[in-house]
XYZ file of C-alpha atoms in Angstrom:
181
model
C -27.984 -5.687 -17.778
C -28.231 -2.736 -19.984
C -25.245 -1.107 -21.736
C -25.378 1.831 -19.413
C -25.049 -0.461 -16.370
C -21.994 -2.001 -18.082
C -20.360 1.264 -18.498
C -17.323 1.651 -16.155
C -17.846 5.271 -15.887
C -21.419 5.181 -14.532
C -21.433 5.503 -10.689
C -24.549 3.613 -10.255
C -27.682 2.082 -12.055
C -30.814 0.256 -10.972
C -31.001 -3.457 -11.526
C -34.021 -5.629 -10.713
C -33.082 -8.497 -8.381
C -35.587 -11.004 -7.130
C -35.453 -12.321 -3.553
C -36.446 -15.816 -2.480
C -40.272 -14.853 -2.705
C -39.725 -13.663 -6.419
C -40.773 -10.053 -5.209
C -38.739 -7.381 -7.053
C -36.134 -5.564 -5.021
C -34.161 -2.510 -6.270
C -30.353 -2.725 -5.644
C -27.767 -0.259 -6.363
C -24.973 -1.350 -8.590
C -21.782 0.528 -7.740
C -18.651 -0.076 -9.814
C -15.767 -1.521 -7.856
C -12.171 -0.524 -7.566
C -10.854 -3.117 -10.109
C -10.386 -0.900 -13.132
C -7.104 0.993 -13.694
C -7.755 4.709 -13.488
C -10.640 4.509 -10.923
C -10.117 6.901 -8.156
C -10.526 5.520 -4.623
C -10.957 7.476 -1.291
C -10.232 5.304 1.783
C -8.938 5.066 5.302
C -6.127 2.460 5.791
C -3.910 0.992 8.274
C -0.745 -1.256 7.954
C 0.176 -3.467 10.957
C 2.752 -5.996 11.558
C 1.403 -9.438 12.629
C 1.926 -8.480 16.250
C -0.557 -5.691 15.854
C 2.014 -3.056 15.983
C 0.692 -0.087 13.691
C 3.171 0.982 10.925
C 1.005 3.594 9.348
C -2.613 4.642 9.509
C -4.848 7.434 8.512
C -7.986 6.392 10.481
C -7.491 9.365 12.671
C -7.222 11.863 9.787
C -9.037 12.497 6.597
C -9.391 9.708 4.009
C -6.681 9.714 1.254
C -7.488 9.486 -2.512
C -5.414 7.775 -5.142
C -5.858 6.404 -8.674
C -5.775 2.631 -9.193
C -2.599 1.811 -11.411
C -0.812 5.147 -10.805
C 2.077 3.413 -8.786
C 1.199 5.140 -5.438
C 0.370 1.776 -3.874
C 2.208 -1.406 -4.318
C 0.538 -3.953 -6.767
C -0.280 -6.384 -3.898
C -2.154 -3.713 -1.960
C -4.065 -2.714 -5.113
C -4.974 -6.309 -5.898
C -6.584 -6.540 -2.452
C -8.704 -3.521 -3.293
C -10.028 -5.010 -6.602
C -13.826 -5.127 -6.601
C -14.310 -3.251 -3.222
C -16.965 -0.585 -3.189
C -17.916 2.381 -1.031
C -18.790 1.132 2.364
C -16.624 -1.913 2.274
C -14.458 -2.586 5.377
C -11.771 -5.299 5.007
C -8.719 -6.598 6.501
C -6.075 -8.711 4.833
C -2.827 -10.380 5.763
C -0.337 -9.981 2.963
C 2.629 -12.257 2.522
C 6.119 -10.541 1.998
C 5.683 -11.070 -1.746
C 2.510 -9.168 -1.937
C 3.806 -6.398 0.346
C 7.385 -5.045 0.541
C 8.996 -8.124 -0.796
C 11.271 -10.852 0.519
C 14.547 -9.940 2.025
C 17.260 -9.854 -0.670
C 20.643 -10.658 0.848
C 22.353 -8.980 -2.259
C 20.932 -5.623 -0.847
C 23.324 -6.035 2.169
C 26.612 -4.382 1.648
C 29.899 -4.123 3.373
C 31.854 -0.793 3.442
C 35.278 -0.070 5.176
C 35.211 2.330 7.996
C 37.230 4.863 6.153
C 34.431 5.494 3.834
C 32.285 7.046 6.623
C 32.892 10.468 8.236
C 34.986 10.100 11.439
C 32.213 11.978 13.600
C 29.471 9.881 12.320
C 28.149 7.653 15.167
C 28.008 4.228 13.599
C 25.702 1.895 15.507
C 23.485 -1.059 14.566
C 20.004 0.269 13.449
C 21.203 3.689 12.459
C 19.875 4.838 9.272
C 22.213 6.452 6.939
C 21.584 8.271 3.592
C 24.013 7.198 0.594
C 24.455 8.867 -2.663
C 25.672 7.126 -5.761
C 27.978 8.694 -8.372
C 24.917 10.126 -10.249
C 23.547 11.691 -7.000
C 20.726 9.167 -6.504
C 20.055 8.883 -2.803
C 19.150 5.770 -0.974
C 18.778 5.128 2.892
C 20.400 1.994 4.450
C 20.094 0.598 7.946
C 23.287 -0.423 9.748
C 23.163 -3.960 10.462
C 26.507 -4.409 12.225
C 29.764 -2.482 12.980
C 32.946 -4.341 13.108
C 36.491 -3.219 13.583
C 37.164 -2.784 9.920
C 33.764 -3.143 8.129
C 30.189 -1.727 8.511
C 27.460 -3.861 7.113
C 24.491 -1.907 5.757
C 21.141 -3.300 4.570
C 19.391 -1.550 1.801
C 16.248 -3.638 1.860
C 12.987 -1.920 2.540
C 12.659 -2.025 6.434
C 9.364 -4.051 6.078
C 10.909 -6.570 3.595
C 10.338 -10.208 4.521
C 7.540 -9.197 6.935
C 3.847 -10.194 6.750
C 1.579 -7.024 6.763
C -2.009 -6.714 7.928
C -3.639 -4.263 5.563
C -7.063 -2.786 6.882
C -9.226 -0.585 4.564
C -12.483 1.422 4.783
C -13.462 2.365 1.412
C -15.310 5.627 1.206
C -15.638 6.398 -2.488
C -14.877 4.802 -5.913
C -15.335 6.610 -9.045
C -13.818 8.084 -12.290
C -10.482 10.000 -11.726
C -12.071 13.410 -11.120
C -12.575 14.958 -7.642
C -15.965 16.320 -8.595
C -17.479 12.786 -9.250
C -16.209 11.392 -5.798
C -18.093 14.259 -4.010
C -21.582 13.750 -5.327
């Protein structure tokens, strides 16, 4: 392989490959998604094991992101490693690879008096909380008792296995113009 073919910024190069009859066949070598800083354009869907769709953009334009920029969870990026334009894959991710396991330390109890009297407290309600510095976090009411309200601050998909479906449209350096060639 030439030095040019090994250069991660080259979109493709020609490599001679021989089939079983030993006749030369030209194959396009396209860098995969594995390198940090690569821009990837793709369609995706997230589903529960039951098939319920959590999020999908297959009915819209593909999205673009840069590998390693923090926009995707590491477990999702790991599954994209090595994929090239045209690849369509489906992966079942364990909770540790997706939104993490349920952490019972993220379930808190609050006395009723800390909530506004006109707030409708019910199991499943999502409430936004702010700490002393103004940082906001949503919590889901797990249960409402006579004196206490139990709130879960885990991600709603924590502890769930997630089906991740991708269709890769383009992989290239982190520039829009290179992806559109």
